[in-house]
PDB file of C-alpha atoms in Angstrom:
ATOM      1  CA  MET A   1     123.676 108.203 112.935  1.00 76.00           C
ATOM      2  CA  GLY A   2     120.103 109.164 112.115  1.00 88.00           C
ATOM      3  CA  LEU A   3     118.611 110.346 108.867  1.00 90.00           C
ATOM      4  CA  LEU A   4     118.898 113.976 110.002  1.00 91.00           C
ATOM      5  CA  ASP A   5     122.664 113.675 110.491  1.00 91.00           C
ATOM      6  CA  ARG A   6     122.958 111.879 107.187  1.00 90.00           C
ATOM      7  CA  MET A   7     121.128 114.689 105.437  1.00 90.00           C
ATOM      8  CA  SER A   8     123.611 117.221 106.862  1.00 89.00           C
ATOM      9  CA  VAL A   9     126.422 115.092 105.498  1.00 88.00           C
ATOM     10  CA  VAL A  10     124.735 115.008 102.083  1.00 89.00           C
ATOM     11  CA  ILE A  11     124.336 118.794 102.037  1.00 89.00           C
ATOM     12  CA  ASN A  12     127.877 119.384 103.291  1.00 88.00           C
ATOM     13  CA  SER A  13     129.496 117.133 100.765  1.00 87.00           C
ATOM     14  CA  LYS A  14     127.542 118.825  97.980  1.00 87.00           C
ATOM     15  CA  MET A  15     128.590 122.234  99.381  1.00 86.00           C
ATOM     16  CA  ASN A  16     132.246 121.268  99.427  1.00 85.00           C
ATOM     17  CA  LYS A  17     132.082 119.891  95.934  1.00 84.00           C
ATOM     18  CA  VAL A  18     130.658 123.162  94.634  1.00 80.00           C
ATOM     19  CA  MET A  19     132.898 125.443  96.666  1.00 80.00           C
ATOM     20  CA  ASP A  20     136.016 123.611  95.502  1.00 82.00           C
ATOM     21  CA  LEU A  21     135.316 124.507  91.886  1.00 80.00           C
ATOM     22  CA  PHE A  22     136.658 128.050  92.052  1.00 80.00           C
ATOM     23  CA  GLU A  23     138.942 129.956  94.331  1.00 80.00           C
ATOM     24  CA  ASP A  24     136.775 133.055  94.249  1.00 81.00           C
ATOM     25  CA  PRO A  25     133.328 132.445  95.793  1.00 80.00           C
ATOM     26  CA  ARG A  26     131.822 135.011  93.411  1.00 83.00           C
ATOM     27  CA  GLU A  27     132.705 132.829  90.464  1.00 87.00           C
ATOM     28  CA  THR A  28     131.252 129.828  92.261  1.00 85.00           C
ATOM     29  CA  LEU A  29     127.993 131.689  92.818  1.00 86.00           C
ATOM     30  CA  ASP A  30     127.641 132.729  89.193  1.00 90.00           C
ATOM     31  CA  TYR A  31     128.568 129.299  87.934  1.00 89.00           C
ATOM     32  CA  SER A  32     126.122 127.612  90.305  1.00 87.00           C
ATOM     33  CA  TYR A  33     123.324 129.913  89.285  1.00 90.00           C
ATOM     34  CA  GLN A  34     123.931 129.146  85.600  1.00 91.00           C
ATOM     35  CA  LYS A  35     124.013 125.444  86.395  1.00 87.00           C
ATOM     36  CA  GLN A  36     120.760 125.685  88.346  1.00 87.00           C
ATOM     37  CA  LEU A  37     119.050 127.473  85.468  1.00 90.00           C
ATOM     38  CA  GLU A  38     120.286 124.844  83.054  1.00 89.00           C
ATOM     39  CA  LEU A  39     119.065 121.960  85.213  1.00 86.00           C
ATOM     40  CA  LEU A  40     115.742 123.673  85.753  1.00 88.00           C
ATOM     41  CA  GLN A  41     115.331 123.923  81.985  1.00 90.00           C
ATOM     42  CA  ASN A  42     115.977 120.182  81.746  1.00 86.00           C
ATOM     43  CA  VAL A  43     113.286 119.520  84.323  1.00 86.00           C
ATOM     44  CA  LYS A  44     110.851 121.753  82.437  1.00 88.00           C
ATOM     45  CA  ARG A  45     111.604 119.938  79.188  1.00 88.00           C
ATOM     46  CA  GLY A  46     111.263 116.602  80.935  1.00 84.00           C
ATOM     47  CA  VAL A  47     107.868 117.495  82.375  1.00 86.00           C
ATOM     48  CA  ALA A  48     106.702 118.539  78.903  1.00 86.00           C
ATOM     49  CA  GLU A  49     107.941 115.239  77.439  1.00 85.00           C
ATOM     50  CA  VAL A  50     106.123 113.281  80.117  1.00 84.00           C
ATOM     51  CA  ALA A  51     102.952 115.181  79.259  1.00 85.00           C
ATOM     52  CA  THR A  52     103.379 114.279  75.582  1.00 85.00           C
ATOM     53  CA  SER A  53     103.932 110.598  76.202  1.00 80.00           C
ATOM     54  CA  LYS A  54     100.979 110.547  78.569  1.00 84.00           C
ATOM     55  CA  LYS A  55      98.853 111.940  75.729  1.00 85.00           C
ATOM     56  CA  ARG A  56     100.067 109.099  73.519  1.00 83.00           C
ATOM     57  CA  LEU A  57      99.067 106.594  76.154  1.00 85.00           C
ATOM     58  CA  GLU A  58      95.640 108.154  76.340  1.00 87.00           C
ATOM     59  CA  LEU A  59      95.303 107.804  72.568  1.00 87.00           C
ATOM     60  CA  GLN A  60      96.331 104.154  72.780  1.00 84.00           C
ATOM     61  CA  LYS A  61      93.787 103.735  75.529  1.00 87.00           C
ATOM     62  CA  ALA A  62      91.088 105.222  73.283  1.00 88.00           C
ATOM     63  CA  ARG A  63      92.037 102.750  70.535  1.00 87.00           C
ATOM     64  CA  LEU A  64      91.812  99.900  73.010  1.00 87.00           C
ATOM     65  CA  GLN A  65      88.338 101.084  73.985  1.00 90.00           C
ATOM     66  CA  MET A  66      87.291 101.151  70.333  1.00 91.00           C
ATOM     67  CA  ASN A  67      88.405  97.557  69.978  1.00 89.00           C
ATOM     68  CA  ILE A  68      86.442  96.609  73.071  1.00 91.00           C
ATOM     69  CA  ASP A  69      83.326  98.259  71.663  1.00 93.00           C
ATOM     70  CA  LYS A  70      83.865  96.500  68.359  1.00 91.00           C
ATOM     71  CA  LEU A  71      84.146  93.094  70.012  1.00 91.00           C
ATOM     72  CA  ASP A  72      80.985  93.820  71.943  1.00 92.00           C
ATOM     73  CA  SER A  73      78.984  94.593  68.821  1.00 92.00           C
ATOM     74  CA  GLN A  74      80.482  91.528  67.106  1.00 90.00           C
ATOM     75  CA  ALA A  75      79.214  89.420  69.996  1.00 91.00           C
ATOM     76  CA  ARG A  76      75.739  90.862  69.563  1.00 93.00           C
ATOM     77  CA  GLU A  77      75.763  90.271  65.786  1.00 91.00           C
ATOM     78  CA  SER A  78      76.927  86.704  66.316  1.00 89.00           C
ATOM     79  CA  VAL A  79      74.080  86.010  68.743  1.00 91.00           C
ATOM     80  CA  SER A  80      71.591  87.444  66.227  1.00 90.00           C
ATOM     81  CA  ALA A  81      73.023  85.126  63.593  1.00 88.00           C
ATOM     82  CA  GLY A  82      72.611  82.204  65.961  1.00 88.00           C
ATOM     83  CA  ARG A  83      76.365  81.680  66.269  1.00 88.00           C
ATOM     84  CA  ASP A  84      76.915  81.495  70.034  1.00 91.00           C
ATOM     85  CA  ASP A  85      80.370  79.991  69.454  1.00 90.00           C
ATOM     86  CA  LEU A  86      81.508  83.181  67.692  1.00 89.00           C
ATOM     87  CA  ALA A  87      79.842  85.361  70.328  1.00 90.00           C
ATOM     88  CA  LYS A  88      81.718  83.509  73.046  1.00 91.00           C
ATOM     89  CA  MET A  89      85.020  83.990  71.260  1.00 89.00           C
ATOM     90  CA  ALA A  90      84.376  87.733  70.934  1.00 89.00           C
ATOM     91  CA  LEU A  91      83.365  88.050  74.579  1.00 91.00           C
ATOM     92  CA  GLU A  92      86.437  86.160  75.789  1.00 90.00           C
ATOM     93  CA  ARG A  93      88.640  88.556  73.867  1.00 89.00           C
ATOM     94  CA  LYS A  94      86.677  91.509  75.105  1.00 90.00           C
ATOM     95  CA  THR A  95      87.135  90.433  78.736  1.00 89.00           C
ATOM     96  CA  ALA A  96      90.892  90.057  78.313  1.00 86.00           C
ATOM     97  CA  MET A  97      91.131  93.462  76.676  1.00 87.00           C
ATOM     98  CA  GLN A  98      89.009  95.044  79.345  1.00 88.00           C
ATOM     99  CA  ALA A  99      91.455  93.841  81.996  1.00 85.00           C
ATOM    100  CA  GLN A 100      94.343  95.391  80.054  1.00 84.00           C
ATOM    101  CA  SER A 101      92.398  98.578  79.654  1.00 86.00           C
ATOM    102  CA  ASP A 102      91.666  98.798  83.383  1.00 87.00           C
ATOM    103  CA  SER A 103      95.318  98.310  84.242  1.00 83.00           C
ATOM    104  CA  LEU A 104      96.248 100.993  81.712  1.00 85.00           C
ATOM    105  CA  ASP A 105      93.739 103.332  83.333  1.00 87.00           C
ATOM    106  CA  SER A 106      95.389 103.026  86.711  1.00 86.00           C
ATOM    107  CA  GLN A 107      98.860 103.456  85.205  1.00 84.00           C
ATOM    108  CA  ILE A 108      97.777 106.611  83.405  1.00 87.00           C
ATOM    109  CA  ALA A 109      96.180 107.947  86.595  1.00 87.00           C
ATOM    110  CA  ASP A 110      99.417 107.246  88.464  1.00 83.00           C
ATOM    111  CA  LEU A 111     101.504 109.033  85.820  1.00 84.00           C
ATOM    112  CA  ASN A 112      99.107 111.928  85.985  1.00 87.00           C
ATOM    113  CA  ASP A 113      99.484 112.164  89.735  1.00 85.00           C
ATOM    114  CA  GLN A 114     103.286 112.121  89.475  1.00 82.00           C
ATOM    115  CA  GLN A 115     103.203 114.709  86.725  1.00 85.00           C
ATOM    116  CA  GLN A 116     101.167 117.080  88.896  1.00 87.00           C
ATOM    117  CA  LYS A 117     103.629 116.689  91.777  1.00 83.00           C
ATOM    118  CA  LEU A 118     106.572 117.267  89.470  1.00 84.00           C
ATOM    119  CA  MET A 119     104.995 120.412  88.077  1.00 87.00           C
ATOM    120  CA  ALA A 120     104.467 121.743  91.606  1.00 86.00           C
ATOM    121  CA  ALA A 121     108.095 120.931  92.473  1.00 83.00           C
ATOM    122  CA  GLU A 122     109.277 122.623  89.310  1.00 87.00           C
ATOM    123  CA  SER A 123     107.509 125.885  90.107  1.00 88.00           C
ATOM    124  CA  ARG A 124     108.761 125.790  93.712  1.00 85.00           C
ATOM    125  CA  LEU A 125     112.296 125.324  92.401  1.00 86.00           C
ATOM    126  CA  ALA A 126     111.952 128.160  89.915  1.00 89.00           C
ATOM    127  CA  THR A 127     111.088 130.455  92.850  1.00 88.00           C
ATOM    128  CA  LYS A 128     114.090 129.212  94.803  1.00 85.00           C
ATOM    129  CA  VAL A 129     116.466 129.705  91.880  1.00 88.00           C
ATOM    130  CA  GLU A 130     115.144 133.229  91.367  1.00 88.00           C
ATOM    131  CA  SER A 131     115.591 134.090  95.017  1.00 85.00           C
ATOM    132  CA  PHE A 132     119.077 132.592  94.903  1.00 86.00           C
ATOM    133  CA  ARG A 133     119.934 134.958  92.063  1.00 88.00           C
ATOM    134  CA  ALA A 134     119.019 138.011  94.170  1.00 85.00           C
ATOM    135  CA  ARG A 135     120.902 136.746  97.222  1.00 84.00           C
ATOM    136  CA  LYS A 136     124.045 135.908  95.337  1.00 85.00           C
ATOM    137  CA  GLU A 137     124.253 139.491  94.091  1.00 86.00           C
ATOM    138  CA  THR A 138     124.057 140.769  97.671  1.00 82.00           C
ATOM    139  CA  ILE A 139     126.834 138.426  98.745  1.00 81.00           C
ATOM    140  CA  LYS A 140     128.982 139.322  95.774  1.00 82.00           C
ATOM    141  CA  ALA A 141     128.614 143.008  96.635  1.00 82.00           C
ATOM    142  CA  GLN A 142     129.577 142.332 100.250  1.00 76.00           C
ATOM    143  CA  TYR A 143     132.547 140.323  99.155  1.00 76.00           C
ATOM    144  CA  SER A 144     133.740 143.039  96.808  1.00 73.00           C
ATOM    145  CA  ALA A 145     133.339 145.694  99.497  1.00 73.00           C
ATOM    146  CA  ALA A 146     135.520 143.495 101.712  1.00 64.00           C
ATOM    147  CA  GLU A 147     133.252 143.664 104.733  1.00 60.00           C
ATOM    148  CA  ALA A 148     134.169 142.031 108.013  1.00 58.00           C
ATOM    149  CA  GLN A 149     135.770 138.738 107.029  1.00 66.00           C
ATOM    150  CA  THR A 150     133.833 136.560 109.467  1.00 66.00           C
ATOM    151  CA  LYS A 151     130.495 137.885 108.291  1.00 66.00           C
ATOM    152  CA  ILE A 152     131.418 137.196 104.687  1.00 70.00           C
ATOM    153  CA  THR A 153     132.599 133.705 105.505  1.00 74.00           C
ATOM    154  CA  GLU A 154     129.291 133.062 107.242  1.00 75.00           C
ATOM    155  CA  SER A 155     127.278 134.484 104.381  1.00 75.00           C
ATOM    156  CA  VAL A 156     129.232 132.480 101.848  1.00 78.00           C
ATOM    157  CA  THR A 157     128.703 129.289 103.858  1.00 82.00           C
ATOM    158  CA  GLY A 158     125.005 130.104 104.224  1.00 83.00           C
ATOM    159  CA  ILE A 159     124.506 130.772 100.563  1.00 84.00           C
ATOM    160  CA  SER A 160     126.511 127.745  99.524  1.00 84.00           C
ATOM    161  CA  GLU A 161     124.192 125.641 101.684  1.00 88.00           C
ATOM    162  CA  GLU A 162     121.269 127.134  99.792  1.00 86.00           C
ATOM    163  CA  MET A 163     123.142 126.509  96.562  1.00 85.00           C
ATOM    164  CA  ALA A 164     123.682 122.877  97.491  1.00 87.00           C
ATOM    165  CA  ASP A 165     120.037 122.483  98.470  1.00 89.00           C
ATOM    166  CA  VAL A 166     118.719 123.963  95.230  1.00 87.00           C
ATOM    167  CA  GLY A 167     121.219 121.899  93.257  1.00 85.00           C
ATOM    168  CA  LEU A 168     120.189 118.647  94.924  1.00 87.00           C
ATOM    169  CA  ALA A 169     116.479 119.436  94.600  1.00 86.00           C
ATOM    170  CA  VAL A 170     116.765 120.203  90.902  1.00 85.00           C
ATOM    171  CA  GLN A 171     118.840 117.082  90.265  1.00 85.00           C
ATOM    172  CA  ARG A 172     116.304 115.026  92.161  1.00 87.00           C
ATOM    173  CA  ALA A 173     113.454 116.473  90.113  1.00 85.00           C
ATOM    174  CA  GLU A 174     115.425 115.691  86.974  1.00 85.00           C
ATOM    175  CA  GLU A 175     115.965 112.107  88.068  1.00 85.00           C
ATOM    176  CA  LYS A 176     112.250 111.726  88.778  1.00 84.00           C
ATOM    177  CA  THR A 177     111.392 113.114  85.374  1.00 84.00           C
ATOM    178  CA  GLU A 178     113.755 110.609  83.762  1.00 84.00           C
ATOM    179  CA  ASN A 179     112.113 107.753  85.663  1.00 83.00           C
ATOM    180  CA  MET A 180     108.669 108.859  84.575  1.00 82.00           C
ATOM    181  CA  LYS A 181     109.750 109.221  80.981  1.00 81.00           C
ATOM    182  CA  ALA A 182     111.172 105.706  81.088  1.00 83.00           C
ATOM    183  CA  ARG A 183     108.013 104.278  82.645  1.00 80.00           C
ATOM    184  CA  SER A 184     105.768 105.967  80.184  1.00 79.00           C
ATOM    185  CA  ALA A 185     107.973 104.898  77.268  1.00 79.00           C
ATOM    186  CA  ALA A 186     107.934 101.293  78.494  1.00 79.00           C
ATOM    187  CA  LEU A 187     104.137 101.301  78.613  1.00 77.00           C
ATOM    188  CA  ASP A 188     104.021 102.849  75.200  1.00 75.00           C
ATOM    189  CA  GLU A 189     106.320 100.193  73.798  1.00 75.00           C
ATOM    190  CA  LEU A 190     104.232  97.472  75.390  1.00 71.00           C
ATOM    191  CA  LEU A 191     101.165  98.841  73.652  1.00 70.00           C
ATOM    192  CA  GLU A 192     102.978  99.302  70.344  1.00 69.00           C
ATOM    193  CA  SER A 193     104.404  95.802  70.344  1.00 63.00           C
ATOM    194  CA  GLY A 194     100.840  94.590  70.576  1.00 57.00           C
ATOM    195  CA  THR A 195     101.128  92.807  73.892  1.00 52.00           C
ATOM    196  CA  LEU A 196      98.084  94.721  74.975  1.00 53.00           C
ATOM    197  CA  GLU A 197      96.484  95.344  71.688  1.00 51.00           C
ATOM    198  CA  ASP A 198      96.605  92.111  69.688  1.00 50.00           C
ATOM    199  CA  TYR A 199      93.913  90.586  71.833  1.00 48.00           C
ATOM    200  CA  THR A 200      91.382  91.785  69.306  1.00 50.00           C
ATOM    201  CA  GLY A 201      91.979  89.136  66.695  1.00 52.00           C
ATOM    202  CA  GLY A 202      88.798  90.723  65.430  1.00 55.00           C
ATOM    203  CA  ASP A 203      89.489  89.676  61.865  1.00 70.00           C
ATOM    204  CA  GLU A 204      88.657  86.059  62.441  1.00 77.00           C
ATOM    205  CA  ILE A 205      85.244  86.899  63.904  1.00 79.00           C
ATOM    206  CA  ASP A 206      84.757  89.532  61.230  1.00 79.00           C
ATOM    207  CA  ASN A 207      85.386  86.962  58.496  1.00 80.00           C
ATOM    208  CA  GLU A 208      82.888  84.532  59.997  1.00 83.00           C
ATOM    209  CA  LEU A 209      80.279  87.270  60.346  1.00 84.00           C
ATOM    210  CA  ALA A 210      80.947  88.421  56.792  1.00 81.00           C
ATOM    211  CA  LYS A 211      80.481  84.848  55.570  1.00 84.00           C
ATOM    212  CA  ILE A 212      77.147  84.645  57.405  1.00 84.00           C
ATOM    213  CA  LYS A 213      76.069  87.970  55.921  1.00 81.00           C
ATOM    214  CA  ALA A 214      77.196  86.959  52.433  1.00 81.00           C
ATOM    215  CA  LYS A 215      75.400  83.642  52.742  1.00 82.00           C
ATOM    216  CA  SER A 216      72.137  85.236  53.811  1.00 81.00           C
ATOM    217  CA  SER A 217      72.478  87.811  51.049  1.00 80.00           C
ATOM    218  CA  VAL A 218      73.033  85.018  48.478  1.00 81.00           C
ATOM    219  CA  ASP A 219      70.055  83.124  49.926  1.00 84.00           C
ATOM    220  CA  ASP A 220      67.928  86.262  49.675  1.00 83.00           C
ATOM    221  CA  GLN A 221      68.924  86.860  46.070  1.00 84.00           C
ATOM    222  CA  LEU A 222      68.366  83.223  45.194  1.00 83.00           C
ATOM    223  CA  ALA A 223      64.906  83.321  46.715  1.00 85.00           C
ATOM    224  CA  LYS A 224      64.137  86.487  44.810  1.00 85.00           C
ATOM    225  CA  ILE A 225      65.235  84.991  41.492  1.00 85.00           C
ATOM    226  CA  LYS A 226      63.287  81.805  42.199  1.00 84.00           C
ATOM    227  CA  ALA A 227      60.200  83.856  42.915  1.00 87.00           C
ATOM    228  CA  GLU A 228      60.625  85.817  39.700  1.00 85.00           C
ATOM    229  CA  VAL A 229      61.220  82.703  37.625  1.00 84.00           C
ATOM    230  CA  GLY A 230      58.257  81.019  39.293  1.00 80.00           C
ATOM    231  CA  LYS A 231      55.973  83.870  38.276  1.00 71.00           C
ATOM    232  CA  LYS A 232      56.702  83.453  34.589  1.00 63.00           C
TER     233      LYS A 232
ATOM    234  CA  MET B   1     118.182 126.672 116.042  1.00 94.00           C
ATOM    235  CA  ILE B   2     117.933 126.885 112.251  1.00 95.00           C
ATOM    236  CA  VAL B   3     116.272 123.964 110.493  1.00 96.00           C
ATOM    237  CA  ARG B   4     116.240 123.427 106.742  1.00 94.00           C
ATOM    238  CA  ILE B   5     113.628 121.330 105.021  1.00 94.00           C
ATOM    239  CA  MET B   6     115.463 120.210 101.902  1.00 92.00           C
ATOM    240  CA  GLY B   7     114.141 121.598  98.646  1.00 87.00           C
ATOM    241  CA  ASP B   8     111.886 123.905 100.648  1.00 87.00           C
ATOM    242  CA  LYS B   9     113.123 126.623 103.016  1.00 88.00           C
ATOM    243  CA  GLN B  10     114.753 127.306 106.370  1.00 93.00           C
ATOM    244  CA  TYR B  11     112.944 127.757 109.690  1.00 95.00           C
ATOM    245  CA  ARG B  12     113.907 129.221 113.035  1.00 95.00           C
ATOM    246  CA  MET B  13     112.842 126.806 115.758  1.00 95.00           C
ATOM    247  CA  ASP B  14     113.064 126.575 119.511  1.00 95.00           C
ATOM    248  CA  SER B  15     115.675 123.986 120.481  1.00 93.00           C
ATOM    249  CA  CYS B  16     113.188 122.399 122.875  1.00 95.00           C
ATOM    250  CA  PHE B  17     111.880 120.471 119.843  1.00 94.00           C
ATOM    251  CA  LEU B  18     115.245 118.800 119.292  1.00 93.00           C
ATOM    252  CA  ASP B  19     114.339 115.808 121.488  1.00 93.00           C
ATOM    253  CA  ASP B  20     111.059 115.274 119.639  1.00 94.00           C
ATOM    254  CA  MET B  21     112.832 115.472 116.319  1.00 94.00           C
ATOM    255  CA  ASN B  22     115.517 113.028 117.401  1.00 94.00           C
ATOM    256  CA  SER B  23     112.927 110.598 118.667  1.00 94.00           C
ATOM    257  CA  ILE B  24     111.018 110.657 115.345  1.00 95.00           C
ATOM    258  CA  ASP B  25     114.353 110.360 113.533  1.00 94.00           C
ATOM    259  CA  ASN B  26     115.194 107.186 115.480  1.00 93.00           C
ATOM    260  CA  GLN B  27     111.840 105.689 114.547  1.00 95.00           C
ATOM    261  CA  ILE B  28     112.435 106.569 110.894  1.00 94.00           C
ATOM    262  CA  VAL B  29     115.783 104.769 111.017  1.00 93.00           C
ATOM    263  CA  SER B  30     114.106 101.677 112.412  1.00 94.00           C
ATOM    264  CA  HIS B  31     111.410 101.776 109.684  1.00 95.00           C
ATOM    265  CA  ILE B  32     114.137 102.007 107.049  1.00 93.00           C
ATOM    266  CA  ASP B  33     115.885  98.976 108.586  1.00 92.00           C
ATOM    267  CA  LYS B  34     112.667  96.984 108.529  1.00 94.00           C
ATOM    268  CA  GLY B  35     111.622  98.271 105.124  1.00 93.00           C
ATOM    269  CA  ASP B  36     108.258  99.370 106.541  1.00 95.00           C
ATOM    270  CA  VAL B  37     107.222 101.853 103.828  1.00 95.00           C
ATOM    271  CA  GLU B  38     103.929 102.980 105.359  1.00 96.00           C
ATOM    272  CA  ALA B  39     105.348 103.682 108.818  1.00 96.00           C
ATOM    273  CA  TYR B  40     108.366 105.382 107.220  1.00 96.00           C
ATOM    274  CA  LYS B  41     106.162 107.713 105.167  1.00 95.00           C
ATOM    275  CA  LYS B  42     103.977 108.486 108.171  1.00 96.00           C
ATOM    276  CA  ASP B  43     106.879 109.427 110.449  1.00 96.00           C
ATOM    277  CA  LEU B  44     108.726 111.390 107.771  1.00 96.00           C
ATOM    278  CA  PHE B  45     105.552 113.404 107.261  1.00 96.00           C
ATOM    279  CA  ARG B  46     105.309 113.852 111.046  1.00 96.00           C
ATOM    280  CA  LEU B  47     108.878 115.179 111.173  1.00 96.00           C
ATOM    281  CA  VAL B  48     108.393 117.655 108.332  1.00 96.00           C
ATOM    282  CA  SER B  49     105.012 118.762 109.718  1.00 96.00           C
ATOM    283  CA  LEU B  50     106.538 119.415 113.146  1.00 96.00           C
ATOM    284  CA  VAL B  51     109.038 121.844 111.612  1.00 96.00           C
ATOM    285  CA  ARG B  52     106.378 123.560 109.512  1.00 96.00           C
ATOM    286  CA  ALA B  53     104.017 123.883 112.490  1.00 96.00           C
ATOM    287  CA  GLN B  54     106.535 124.976 115.137  1.00 96.00           C
ATOM    288  CA  GLY B  55     109.136 126.775 113.050  1.00 95.00           C
ATOM    289  CA  GLU B  56     109.087 130.317 111.814  1.00 95.00           C
ATOM    290  CA  PRO B  57     110.075 130.534 108.129  1.00 94.00           C
ATOM    291  CA  LEU B  58     113.222 132.553 107.442  1.00 90.00           C
ATOM    292  CA  GLY B  59     112.710 135.299 104.888  1.00 80.00           C
ATOM    293  CA  ALA B  60     114.638 135.210 101.606  1.00 71.00           C
ATOM    294  CA  GLU B  61     116.850 138.076 102.821  1.00 72.00           C
ATOM    295  CA  ASN B  62     118.311 135.910 105.583  1.00 76.00           C
ATOM    296  CA  ILE B  63     121.318 133.804 104.885  1.00 76.00           C
ATOM    297  CA  ALA B  64     121.922 131.335 107.666  1.00 85.00           C
ATOM    298  CA  ILE B  65     123.767 128.101 108.249  1.00 90.00           C
ATOM    299  CA  SER B  66     121.415 125.285 109.247  1.00 93.00           C
ATOM    300  CA  ASP B  67     121.871 123.324 112.450  1.00 94.00           C
ATOM    301  CA  ILE B  68     119.577 120.560 111.251  1.00 94.00           C
ATOM    302  CA  VAL B  69     118.704 119.361 107.758  1.00 94.00           C
ATOM    303  CA  VAL B  70     115.350 117.615 107.396  1.00 95.00           C
ATOM    304  CA  PRO B  71     114.848 115.471 104.295  1.00 94.00           C
ATOM    305  CA  PRO B  72     112.210 116.436 101.736  1.00 92.00           C
ATOM    306  CA  GLU B  73     108.837 114.913 102.630  1.00 89.00           C
ATOM    307  CA  ASP B  74     108.691 112.931  99.392  1.00 88.00           C
ATOM    308  CA  LEU B  75     112.039 111.221  99.993  1.00 92.00           C
ATOM    309  CA  SER B  76     111.335 107.593  99.150  1.00 91.00           C
ATOM    310  CA  LEU B  77     112.517 104.723 101.309  1.00 93.00           C
ATOM    311  CA  GLU B  78     114.885 103.655  98.513  1.00 91.00           C
ATOM    312  CA  GLU B  79     116.381 107.139  98.398  1.00 89.00           C
ATOM    313  CA  ALA B  80     116.755 107.105 102.188  1.00 91.00           C
ATOM    314  CA  ARG B  81     118.560 103.748 101.906  1.00 91.00           C
ATOM    315  CA  ARG B  82     120.885 105.239  99.320  1.00 87.00           C
ATOM    316  CA  VAL B  83     121.649 108.096 101.711  1.00 86.00           C
ATOM    317  CA  PHE B  84     122.458 105.599 104.463  1.00 82.00           C
ATOM    318  CA  ALA B  85     124.688 103.640 102.152  1.00 77.00           C
ATOM    319  CA  GLY B  86     126.694 106.863 101.760  1.00 71.00           C
ATOM    320  CA  GLU B  87     125.765 107.111  98.089  1.00 69.00           C
ATOM    321  CA  GLY B  88     124.146 110.508  98.520  1.00 64.00           C
ATOM    322  CA  ILE B  89     120.669 111.417  97.442  1.00 63.00           C
ATOM    323  CA  ILE B  90     121.312 111.413  93.709  1.00 64.00           C
ATOM    324  CA  LYS B  91     122.373 108.372  91.735  1.00 58.00           C
ATOM    325  CA  GLY B  92     125.890 108.378  90.284  1.00 45.00           C
TER     326      GLY B  92
END
């Protein structure tokens, strides 16, 4: 059995599941339409949530970049102060952070790509759901007018196939949205917990640099006082 | 014959393409067995493209029963495996 046959089985089993819900196909159609709308709303909400968490990641990324810039200027200050050991420490940290930042960049780009695809799928589905609404009304009218039984049976089977297809597509989009939300949340947590971020350790270098600055300031003041005292 | 691309729309297609479709389908099955993601993606795209290129889209006013159901082009290999395992396309 190939994939094509399997797909027919998938659609058929979904069709049967839906059609078994109510005795009257008209009720099934209305119920399915409501369900589709509901699921579509979930997908829309999910896409919006993914967009929000992606924004958060971008903010985290900006913070990471600030830390990288800070380490870079610390390295420069350390070299000026003749402390190559401190400069090396800052540069080592900067390199590690840069690697994290690069990996974050590609993850954000990937999320972005998936988000775009999901948004396209969502609008395609909205069109399908809308067109389903119009078609179900036609079928309901036919059914009520008790047209030729075979034609109705065919129409009902046809529309329930469409119903199954829309249902599966929306559920699939929802599942994808959930996966993306989870991925983005995991990244966010990783950043929050400091796995990515605590590489700065900037304080240590800051303290050393501050000590150097303080020392040279004290030396300056001392020299100044000595000069003044010497004059008298 | 009527062909549905899942999550997309239905197409009317000449049945002379059935052999081509079956042949691509067999290759897809073999890629799934081997877990060859790239080849799987390529042939799935080929299958969907064949329908889009050779089929005539059915208007929204038509309600027809499909003879063939083609998977959506973004069906992942894992999802395809799930379908083969009889678990359907959606988890749970």
